[in-house]
Short mmCIF file of C-alpha atoms and ligand atoms in Angstrom, two decimals:
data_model
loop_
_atom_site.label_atom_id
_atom_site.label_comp_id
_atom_site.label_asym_id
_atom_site.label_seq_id
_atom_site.Cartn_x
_atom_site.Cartn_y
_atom_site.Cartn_z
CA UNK A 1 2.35 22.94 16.28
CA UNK A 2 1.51 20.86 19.62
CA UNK A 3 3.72 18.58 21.42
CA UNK A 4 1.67 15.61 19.58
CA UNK A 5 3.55 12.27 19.32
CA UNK A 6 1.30 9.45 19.01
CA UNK A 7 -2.25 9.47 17.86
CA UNK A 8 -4.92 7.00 17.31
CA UNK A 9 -7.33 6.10 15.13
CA UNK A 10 -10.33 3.90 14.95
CA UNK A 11 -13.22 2.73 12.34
CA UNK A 12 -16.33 2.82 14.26
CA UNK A 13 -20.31 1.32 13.25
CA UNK A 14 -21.21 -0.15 9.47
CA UNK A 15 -18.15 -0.28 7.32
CA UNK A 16 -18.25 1.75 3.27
CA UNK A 17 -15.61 1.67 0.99
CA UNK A 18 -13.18 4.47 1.95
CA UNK A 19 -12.04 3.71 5.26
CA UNK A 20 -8.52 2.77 4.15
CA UNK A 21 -8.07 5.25 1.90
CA UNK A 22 -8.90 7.78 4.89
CA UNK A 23 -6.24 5.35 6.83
CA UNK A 24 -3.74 5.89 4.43
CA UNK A 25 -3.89 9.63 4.41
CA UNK A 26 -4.17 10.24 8.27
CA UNK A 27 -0.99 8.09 7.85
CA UNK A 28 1.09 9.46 5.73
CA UNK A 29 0.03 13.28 6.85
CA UNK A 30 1.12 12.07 10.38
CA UNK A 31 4.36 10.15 9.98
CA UNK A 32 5.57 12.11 6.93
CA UNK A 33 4.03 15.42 7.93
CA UNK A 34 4.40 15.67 11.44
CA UNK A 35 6.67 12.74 12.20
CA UNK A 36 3.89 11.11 14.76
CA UNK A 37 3.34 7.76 15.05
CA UNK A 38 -0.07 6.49 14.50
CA UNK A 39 -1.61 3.66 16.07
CA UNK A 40 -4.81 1.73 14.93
CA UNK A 41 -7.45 0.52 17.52
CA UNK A 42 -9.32 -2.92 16.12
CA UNK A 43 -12.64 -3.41 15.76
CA UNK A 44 -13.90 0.61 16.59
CA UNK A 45 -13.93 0.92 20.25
CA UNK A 46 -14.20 -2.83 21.51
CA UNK A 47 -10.05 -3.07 20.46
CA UNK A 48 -9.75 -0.68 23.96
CA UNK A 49 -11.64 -3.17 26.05
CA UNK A 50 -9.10 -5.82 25.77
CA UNK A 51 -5.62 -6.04 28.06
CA UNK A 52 -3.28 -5.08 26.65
CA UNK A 53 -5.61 -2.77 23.77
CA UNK A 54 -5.97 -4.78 20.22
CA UNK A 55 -3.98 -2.10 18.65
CA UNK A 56 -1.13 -2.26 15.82
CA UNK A 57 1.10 0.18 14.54
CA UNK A 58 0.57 1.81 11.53
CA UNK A 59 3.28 3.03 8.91
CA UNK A 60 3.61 4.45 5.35
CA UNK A 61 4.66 1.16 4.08
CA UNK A 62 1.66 -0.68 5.42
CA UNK A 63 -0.05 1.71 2.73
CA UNK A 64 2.04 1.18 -0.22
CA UNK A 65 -0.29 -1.81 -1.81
CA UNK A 66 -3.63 -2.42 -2.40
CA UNK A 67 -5.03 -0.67 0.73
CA UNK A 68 -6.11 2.64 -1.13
CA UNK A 69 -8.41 0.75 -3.26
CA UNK A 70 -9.76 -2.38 -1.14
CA UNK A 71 -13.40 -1.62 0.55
CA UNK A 72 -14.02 -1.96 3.94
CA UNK A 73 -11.99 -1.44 7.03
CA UNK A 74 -9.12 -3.29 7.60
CA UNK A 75 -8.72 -2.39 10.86
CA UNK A 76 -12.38 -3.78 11.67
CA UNK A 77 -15.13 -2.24 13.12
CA UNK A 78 -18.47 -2.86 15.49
CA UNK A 79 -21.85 -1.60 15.18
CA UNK A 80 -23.01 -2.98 18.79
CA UNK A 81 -22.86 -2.66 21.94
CA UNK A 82 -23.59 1.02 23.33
CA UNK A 83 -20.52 1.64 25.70
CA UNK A 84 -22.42 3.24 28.22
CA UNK A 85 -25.14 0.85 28.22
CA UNK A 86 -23.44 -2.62 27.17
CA UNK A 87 -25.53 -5.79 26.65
CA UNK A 88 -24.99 -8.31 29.34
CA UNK A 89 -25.88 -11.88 29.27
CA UNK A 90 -29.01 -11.65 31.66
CA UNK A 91 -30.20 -9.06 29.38
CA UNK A 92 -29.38 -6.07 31.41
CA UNK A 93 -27.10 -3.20 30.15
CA UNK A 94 -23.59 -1.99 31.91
CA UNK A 95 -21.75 1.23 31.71
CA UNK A 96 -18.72 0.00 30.06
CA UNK A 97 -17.23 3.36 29.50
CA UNK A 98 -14.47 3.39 32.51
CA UNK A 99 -13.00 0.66 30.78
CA UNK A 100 -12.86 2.31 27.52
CA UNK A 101 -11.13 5.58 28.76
CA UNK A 102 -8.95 3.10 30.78
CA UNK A 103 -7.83 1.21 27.25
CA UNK A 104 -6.88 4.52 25.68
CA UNK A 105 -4.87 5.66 28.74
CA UNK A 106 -3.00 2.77 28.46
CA UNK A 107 -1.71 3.23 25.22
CA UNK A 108 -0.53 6.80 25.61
CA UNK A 109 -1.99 8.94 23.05
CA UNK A 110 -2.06 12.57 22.63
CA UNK A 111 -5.55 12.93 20.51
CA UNK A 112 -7.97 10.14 18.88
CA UNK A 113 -9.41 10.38 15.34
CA UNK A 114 -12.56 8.71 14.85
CA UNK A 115 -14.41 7.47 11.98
CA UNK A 116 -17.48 7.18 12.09
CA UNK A 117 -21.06 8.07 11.45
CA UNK A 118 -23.90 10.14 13.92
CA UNK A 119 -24.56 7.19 16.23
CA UNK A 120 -20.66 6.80 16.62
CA UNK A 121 -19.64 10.02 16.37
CA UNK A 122 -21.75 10.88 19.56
CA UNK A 123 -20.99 7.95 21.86
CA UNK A 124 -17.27 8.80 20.82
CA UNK A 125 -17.84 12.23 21.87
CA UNK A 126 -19.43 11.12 25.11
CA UNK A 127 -15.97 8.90 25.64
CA UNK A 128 -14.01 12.18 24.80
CA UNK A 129 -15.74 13.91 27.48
CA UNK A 130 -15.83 11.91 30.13
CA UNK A 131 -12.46 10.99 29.81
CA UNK A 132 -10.64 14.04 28.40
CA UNK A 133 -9.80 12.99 25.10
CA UNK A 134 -8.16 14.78 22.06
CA UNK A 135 -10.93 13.83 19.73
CA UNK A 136 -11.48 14.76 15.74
CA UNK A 137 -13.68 12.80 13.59
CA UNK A 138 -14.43 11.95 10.10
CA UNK A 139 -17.68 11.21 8.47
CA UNK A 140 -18.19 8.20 6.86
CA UNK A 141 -21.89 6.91 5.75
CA UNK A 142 -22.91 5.47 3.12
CA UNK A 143 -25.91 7.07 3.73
CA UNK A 144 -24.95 10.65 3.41
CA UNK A 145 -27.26 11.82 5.93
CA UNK A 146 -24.55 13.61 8.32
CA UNK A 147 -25.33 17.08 8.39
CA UNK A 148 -23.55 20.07 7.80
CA UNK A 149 -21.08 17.50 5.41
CA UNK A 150 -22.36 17.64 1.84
CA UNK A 151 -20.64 14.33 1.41
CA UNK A 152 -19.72 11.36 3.53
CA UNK A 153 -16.72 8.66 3.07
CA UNK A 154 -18.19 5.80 1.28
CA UNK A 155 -21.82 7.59 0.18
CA UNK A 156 -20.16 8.19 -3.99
CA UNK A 157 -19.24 4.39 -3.96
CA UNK A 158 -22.56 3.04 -2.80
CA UNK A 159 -23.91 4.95 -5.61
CA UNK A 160 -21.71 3.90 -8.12
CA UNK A 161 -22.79 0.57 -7.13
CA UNK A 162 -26.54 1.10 -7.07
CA UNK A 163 -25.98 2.70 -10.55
CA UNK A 164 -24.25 -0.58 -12.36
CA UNK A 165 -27.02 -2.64 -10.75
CA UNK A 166 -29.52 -0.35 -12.88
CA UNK A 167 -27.17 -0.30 -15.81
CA UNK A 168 -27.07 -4.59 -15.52
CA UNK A 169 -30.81 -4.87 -14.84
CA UNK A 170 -31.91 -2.61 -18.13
CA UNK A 171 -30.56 -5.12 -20.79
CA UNK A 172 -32.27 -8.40 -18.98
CA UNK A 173 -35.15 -6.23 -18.29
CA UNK A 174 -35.42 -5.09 -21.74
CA UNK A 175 -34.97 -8.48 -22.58
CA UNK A 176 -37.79 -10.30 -20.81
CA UNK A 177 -40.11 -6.86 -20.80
CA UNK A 178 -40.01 -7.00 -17.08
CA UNK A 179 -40.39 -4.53 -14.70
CA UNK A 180 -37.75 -4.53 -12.67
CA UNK A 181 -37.34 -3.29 -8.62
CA UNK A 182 -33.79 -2.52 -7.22
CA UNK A 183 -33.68 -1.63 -3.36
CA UNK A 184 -31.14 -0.15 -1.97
CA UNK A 185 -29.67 1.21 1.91
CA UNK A 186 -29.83 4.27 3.10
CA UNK A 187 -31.84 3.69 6.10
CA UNK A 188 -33.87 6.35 6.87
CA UNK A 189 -32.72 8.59 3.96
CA UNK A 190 -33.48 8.21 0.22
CA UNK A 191 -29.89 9.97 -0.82
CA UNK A 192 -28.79 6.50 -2.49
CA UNK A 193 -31.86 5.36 -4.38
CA UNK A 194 -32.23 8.85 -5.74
CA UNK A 195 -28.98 9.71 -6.72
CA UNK A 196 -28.33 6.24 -8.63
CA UNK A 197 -32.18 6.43 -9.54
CA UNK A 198 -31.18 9.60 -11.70
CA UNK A 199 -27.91 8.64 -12.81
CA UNK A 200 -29.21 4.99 -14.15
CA UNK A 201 -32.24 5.99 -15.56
CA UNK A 202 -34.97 4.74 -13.35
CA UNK A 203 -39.17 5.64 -14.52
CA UNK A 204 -39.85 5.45 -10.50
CA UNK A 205 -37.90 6.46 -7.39
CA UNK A 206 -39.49 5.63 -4.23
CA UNK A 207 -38.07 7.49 -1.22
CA UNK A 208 -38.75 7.90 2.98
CA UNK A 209 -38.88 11.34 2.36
CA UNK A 210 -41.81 11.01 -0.10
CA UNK A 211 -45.41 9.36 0.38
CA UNK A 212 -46.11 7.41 -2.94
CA UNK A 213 -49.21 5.89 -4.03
CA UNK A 214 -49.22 2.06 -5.64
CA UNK A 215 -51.81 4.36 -7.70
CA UNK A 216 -49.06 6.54 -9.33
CA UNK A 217 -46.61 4.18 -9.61
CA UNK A 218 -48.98 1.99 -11.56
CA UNK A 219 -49.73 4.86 -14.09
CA UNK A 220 -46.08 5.45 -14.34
CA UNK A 221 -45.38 2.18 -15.86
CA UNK A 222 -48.22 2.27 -18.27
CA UNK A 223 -47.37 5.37 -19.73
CA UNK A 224 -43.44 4.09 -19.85
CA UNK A 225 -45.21 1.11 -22.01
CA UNK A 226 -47.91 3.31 -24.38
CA UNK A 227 -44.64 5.09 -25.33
CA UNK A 228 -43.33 1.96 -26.73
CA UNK A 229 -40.82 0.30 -24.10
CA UNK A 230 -41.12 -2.88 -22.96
CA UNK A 231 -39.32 -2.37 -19.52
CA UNK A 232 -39.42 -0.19 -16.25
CA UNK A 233 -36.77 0.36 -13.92
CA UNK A 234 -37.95 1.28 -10.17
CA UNK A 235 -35.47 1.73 -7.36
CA UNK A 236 -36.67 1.91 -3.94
CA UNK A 237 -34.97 2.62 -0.57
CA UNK A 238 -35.33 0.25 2.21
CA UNK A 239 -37.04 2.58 4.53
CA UNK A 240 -39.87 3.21 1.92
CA UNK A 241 -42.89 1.88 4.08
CA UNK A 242 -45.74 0.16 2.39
CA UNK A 243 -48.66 1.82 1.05
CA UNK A 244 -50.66 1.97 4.81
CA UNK A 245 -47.67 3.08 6.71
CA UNK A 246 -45.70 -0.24 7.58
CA UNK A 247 -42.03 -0.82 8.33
CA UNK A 248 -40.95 -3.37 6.34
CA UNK A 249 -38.10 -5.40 8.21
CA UNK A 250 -36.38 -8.72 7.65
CA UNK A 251 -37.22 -11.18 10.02
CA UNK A 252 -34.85 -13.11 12.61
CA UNK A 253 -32.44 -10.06 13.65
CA UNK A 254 -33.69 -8.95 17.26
CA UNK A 255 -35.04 -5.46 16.51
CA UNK A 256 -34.96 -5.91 12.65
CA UNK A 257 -32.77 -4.82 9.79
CA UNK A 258 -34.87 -3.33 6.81
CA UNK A 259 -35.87 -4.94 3.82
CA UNK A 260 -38.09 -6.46 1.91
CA UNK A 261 -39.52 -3.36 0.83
CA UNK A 262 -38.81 -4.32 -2.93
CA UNK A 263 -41.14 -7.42 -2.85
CA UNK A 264 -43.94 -5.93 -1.27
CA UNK A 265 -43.70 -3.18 -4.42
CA UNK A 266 -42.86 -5.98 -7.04
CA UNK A 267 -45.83 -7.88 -5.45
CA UNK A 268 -48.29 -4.91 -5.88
CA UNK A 269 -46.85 -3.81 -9.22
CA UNK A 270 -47.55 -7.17 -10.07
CA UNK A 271 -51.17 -7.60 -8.66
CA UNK A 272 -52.02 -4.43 -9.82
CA UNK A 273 -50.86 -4.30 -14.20
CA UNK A 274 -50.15 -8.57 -14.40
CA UNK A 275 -46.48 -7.16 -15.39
CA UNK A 276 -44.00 -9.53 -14.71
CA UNK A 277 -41.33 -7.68 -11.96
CA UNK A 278 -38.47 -9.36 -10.32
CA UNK A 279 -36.37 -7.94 -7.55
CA UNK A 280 -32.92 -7.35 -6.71
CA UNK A 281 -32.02 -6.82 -3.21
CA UNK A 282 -28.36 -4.66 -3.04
CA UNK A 283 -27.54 -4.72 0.17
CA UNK A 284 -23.76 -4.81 1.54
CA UNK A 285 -22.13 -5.04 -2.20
CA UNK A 286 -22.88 -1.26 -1.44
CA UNK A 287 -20.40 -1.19 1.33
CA UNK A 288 -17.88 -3.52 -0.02
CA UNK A 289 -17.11 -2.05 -3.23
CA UNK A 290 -13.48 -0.95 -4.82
CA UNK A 291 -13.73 2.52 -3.22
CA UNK A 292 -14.57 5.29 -6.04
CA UNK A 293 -11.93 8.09 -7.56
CA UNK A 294 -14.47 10.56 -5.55
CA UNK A 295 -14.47 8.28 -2.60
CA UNK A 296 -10.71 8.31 -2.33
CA UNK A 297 -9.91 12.04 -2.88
CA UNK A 298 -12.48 12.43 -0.11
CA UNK A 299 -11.08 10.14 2.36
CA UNK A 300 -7.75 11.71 1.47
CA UNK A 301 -8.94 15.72 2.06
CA UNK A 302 -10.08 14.51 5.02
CA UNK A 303 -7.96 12.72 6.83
CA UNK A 304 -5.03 15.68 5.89
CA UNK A 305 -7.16 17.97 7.22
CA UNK A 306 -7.97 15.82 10.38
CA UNK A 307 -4.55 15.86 11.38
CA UNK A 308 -4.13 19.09 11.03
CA UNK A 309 -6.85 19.70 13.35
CA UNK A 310 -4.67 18.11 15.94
CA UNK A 311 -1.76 19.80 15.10
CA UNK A 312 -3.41 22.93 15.38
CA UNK A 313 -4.87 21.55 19.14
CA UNK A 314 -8.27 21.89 17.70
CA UNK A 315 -9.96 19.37 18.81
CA UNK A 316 -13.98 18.08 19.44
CA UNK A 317 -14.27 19.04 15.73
CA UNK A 318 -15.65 16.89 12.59
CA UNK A 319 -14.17 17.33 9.60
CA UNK A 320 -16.64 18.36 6.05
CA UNK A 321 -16.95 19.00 3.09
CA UNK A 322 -18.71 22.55 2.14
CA UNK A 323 -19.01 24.60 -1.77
CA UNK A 324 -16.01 22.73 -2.46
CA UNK A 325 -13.89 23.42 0.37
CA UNK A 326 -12.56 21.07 3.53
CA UNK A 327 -14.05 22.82 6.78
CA UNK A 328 -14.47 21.89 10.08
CA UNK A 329 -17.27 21.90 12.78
CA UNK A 330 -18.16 20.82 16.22
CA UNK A 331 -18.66 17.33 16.58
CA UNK A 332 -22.01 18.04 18.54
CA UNK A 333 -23.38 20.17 15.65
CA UNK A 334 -22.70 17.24 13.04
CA UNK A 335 -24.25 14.89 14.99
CA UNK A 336 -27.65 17.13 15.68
CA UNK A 337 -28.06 17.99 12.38
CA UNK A 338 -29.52 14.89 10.18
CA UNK A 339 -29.66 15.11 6.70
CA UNK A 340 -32.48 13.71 4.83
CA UNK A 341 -33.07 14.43 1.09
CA UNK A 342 -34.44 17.76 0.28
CA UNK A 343 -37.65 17.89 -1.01
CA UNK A 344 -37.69 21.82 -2.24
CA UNK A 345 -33.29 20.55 -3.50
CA UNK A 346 -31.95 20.08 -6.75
CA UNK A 347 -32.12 16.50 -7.14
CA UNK A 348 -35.83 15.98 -6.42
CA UNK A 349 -36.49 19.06 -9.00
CA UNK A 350 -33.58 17.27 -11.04
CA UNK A 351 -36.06 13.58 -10.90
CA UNK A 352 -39.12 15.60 -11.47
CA UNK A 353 -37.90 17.17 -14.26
CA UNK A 354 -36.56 14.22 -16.22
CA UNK A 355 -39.70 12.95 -15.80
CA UNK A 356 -39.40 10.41 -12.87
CA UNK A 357 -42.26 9.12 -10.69
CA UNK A 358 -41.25 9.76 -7.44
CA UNK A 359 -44.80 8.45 -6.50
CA UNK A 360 -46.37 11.11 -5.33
CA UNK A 361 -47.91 11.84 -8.80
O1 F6P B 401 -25.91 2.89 7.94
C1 F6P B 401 -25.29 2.14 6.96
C2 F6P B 401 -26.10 0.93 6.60
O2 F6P B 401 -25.47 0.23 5.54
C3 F6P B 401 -27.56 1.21 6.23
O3 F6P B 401 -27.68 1.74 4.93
C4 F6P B 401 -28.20 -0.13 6.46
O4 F6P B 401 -29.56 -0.02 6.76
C5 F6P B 401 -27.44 -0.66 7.65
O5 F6P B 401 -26.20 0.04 7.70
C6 F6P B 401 -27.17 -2.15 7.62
O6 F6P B 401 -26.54 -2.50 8.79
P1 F6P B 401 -25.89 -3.93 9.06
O7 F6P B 401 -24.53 -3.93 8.42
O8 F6P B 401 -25.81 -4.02 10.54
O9 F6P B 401 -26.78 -4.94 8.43
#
């Protein structure tokens, strides 16, 4: 074991369900463990730019309630602002790093565990370089993309989610005979809306990964109606373009947010058979959520085995999950390797063979 004492942690970019679970075990593996003491940085890396750092100490009893189960990060987080090239009023960028590193040296810490996803976990890594800090990470995304993880904190819960917004939509569906079009996040990967897609019994899956045709989603639903049902399910991923090739964004956030993919598909569904679709836009209920039993354990392997890491003075490493064992990998490797969906994988052979449209046929 290393002279550790004191070790921080921080939630960095979009918040998932999870992140106080994975709190709670870094927690209690440190103070009960090890007998560190653990401080938490606010709002990812902009608690180190104030004087003194927004920090605050966390025990074992701060974890005794509801934390485990609540959604989101307690601690706060920020998906803005690049350190090294900060936003500044008359729209040029800073390198706000120095002040960073400064912030941590101030508060004395032996190593740094960040959570976070690829676009954190490299402009922590960055910070850790330039300014010689302990660093381990832990991979949260709702997105699952992360490679060389084959799951991320807070990806099982946004699925769980996705899949009681399919198993809500077939009775009302069902009801009117509608067709009915859930989108969900992901960004640029379709892990989400095909893994809920197959688990709540969706006729059409539209992913990034996969060009579709209006064509073959149109022939989909007719066949789902000449075999005598009166509804269709479709989930779609916000990054699905449109049929030519366009981004569909929401409009009035600077360099634009997706969605509105599901109307433009509801539209054409529409256009195209005269079925009557509605849509239901997810969105953040897919971060928020009660945190998942598979969520939890997860957040709980890894933050154990993230101490550890710094225990065992191995640091610059991410912790993952790999054939059912905790592992652990450089940070730069993680963040190189981005994980899309498979198309030759189990759960696009899994869709096909059930049955689903996933467009492209
Ligand atoms: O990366 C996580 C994620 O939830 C994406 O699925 C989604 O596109 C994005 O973040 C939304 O970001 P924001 O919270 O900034 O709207």
């Amino acid at each position: 074991m290393t002279a550790t004492k004191r070790i921080g942690i921080l939630t960095s970019g979009g918040d998932c369900a999870g992140l106080n679970a994975v709190m709670r075990a870094v927690t209690h593996r440190a103070v009960l463990g090890y007998g560190w003491e653990v401080v938490g940085i606010r709002n990812g890396t902009e608690g180190l730019y104030a004087r003194p750092p927004d920090v605050v100490d966390l025990l074992v009893s701060d974890f005794s309630g509801e934390l485990l189960r609540r959604g989101g990060t307690f601690l706060g987080s920020t998906n803005k602002g690049d350190p090294f090239a900060f936003p500044q009023p008359d729209g040029s960028t800073k390198d706000r790093s120095p002040e960073l590193i400064e912030g941590y040296r101030q508060l004395g810490l032996d190593a740094l565990i960040g959570i976070g996803g690829d676009g954190s976990q490299a402009i922590l890594r960055r910070l850790a370089q330039q300014g010689g800090i302990n660093l381990v990470t832990i991979p949260k995304t709702i997105d699952n993309d992360l490679g060389h993880t084959e799951v991320s904190v807070g990806y099982a819960t946004a699925v769980k989610v996705a899949t009681d917004a399919l198993d809500q939509l077939q009775p009302t569906a069902a009801s009117h005979s509608r067709v009915m079009v859930l989108e969900v996040m992901g960004r640029d990967a379709g892990h989400i809306a095909l893994n809920a897609g197959i688990a709540g019994g969706a006729d059409i899956i539209l992913i990034p990964e996969i060009p579709y045709t209006m064509e073959a989603v149109a022939k989909k639903i007719e066949s789902v109606k000449k075999h005598g049902r009166n509804f269709a399910l479709v989930v779609v991923a916000e990054a699905v373009k449109t049929e030519t090739g366009e981004a569909v964004r929401q409009q009035g956030f600077g360099d634009g947010k997706y969605g509105g993919i599901g109307q433009y598909i509801a539209e054409q569904i529409s256009q195209r058979l005269g079925a009557e679709t509605r849509v239901t836009v997810l969105g953040h209920l897919q971060r928020g959520a009660m945190p998942t039993a598979r969520d939890r354990i997860m957040a709980s392997v890894f933050g154990v085995h993230a101490v550890d890491l710094i225990a065992a003075g191995r640091f610059d490493r991410m912790v993952a999950w790999s054939g059912r064992h905790v592992i652990d990998v450089p940070i730069s490797e993680a963040i190189a390797a981005y994980r899309a969906v498979e198309l030759d994988g189990p759960m696009v052979s899994t869709a096909r063979g059930l049955g689903i449209c996933l467009g492209d046929d």
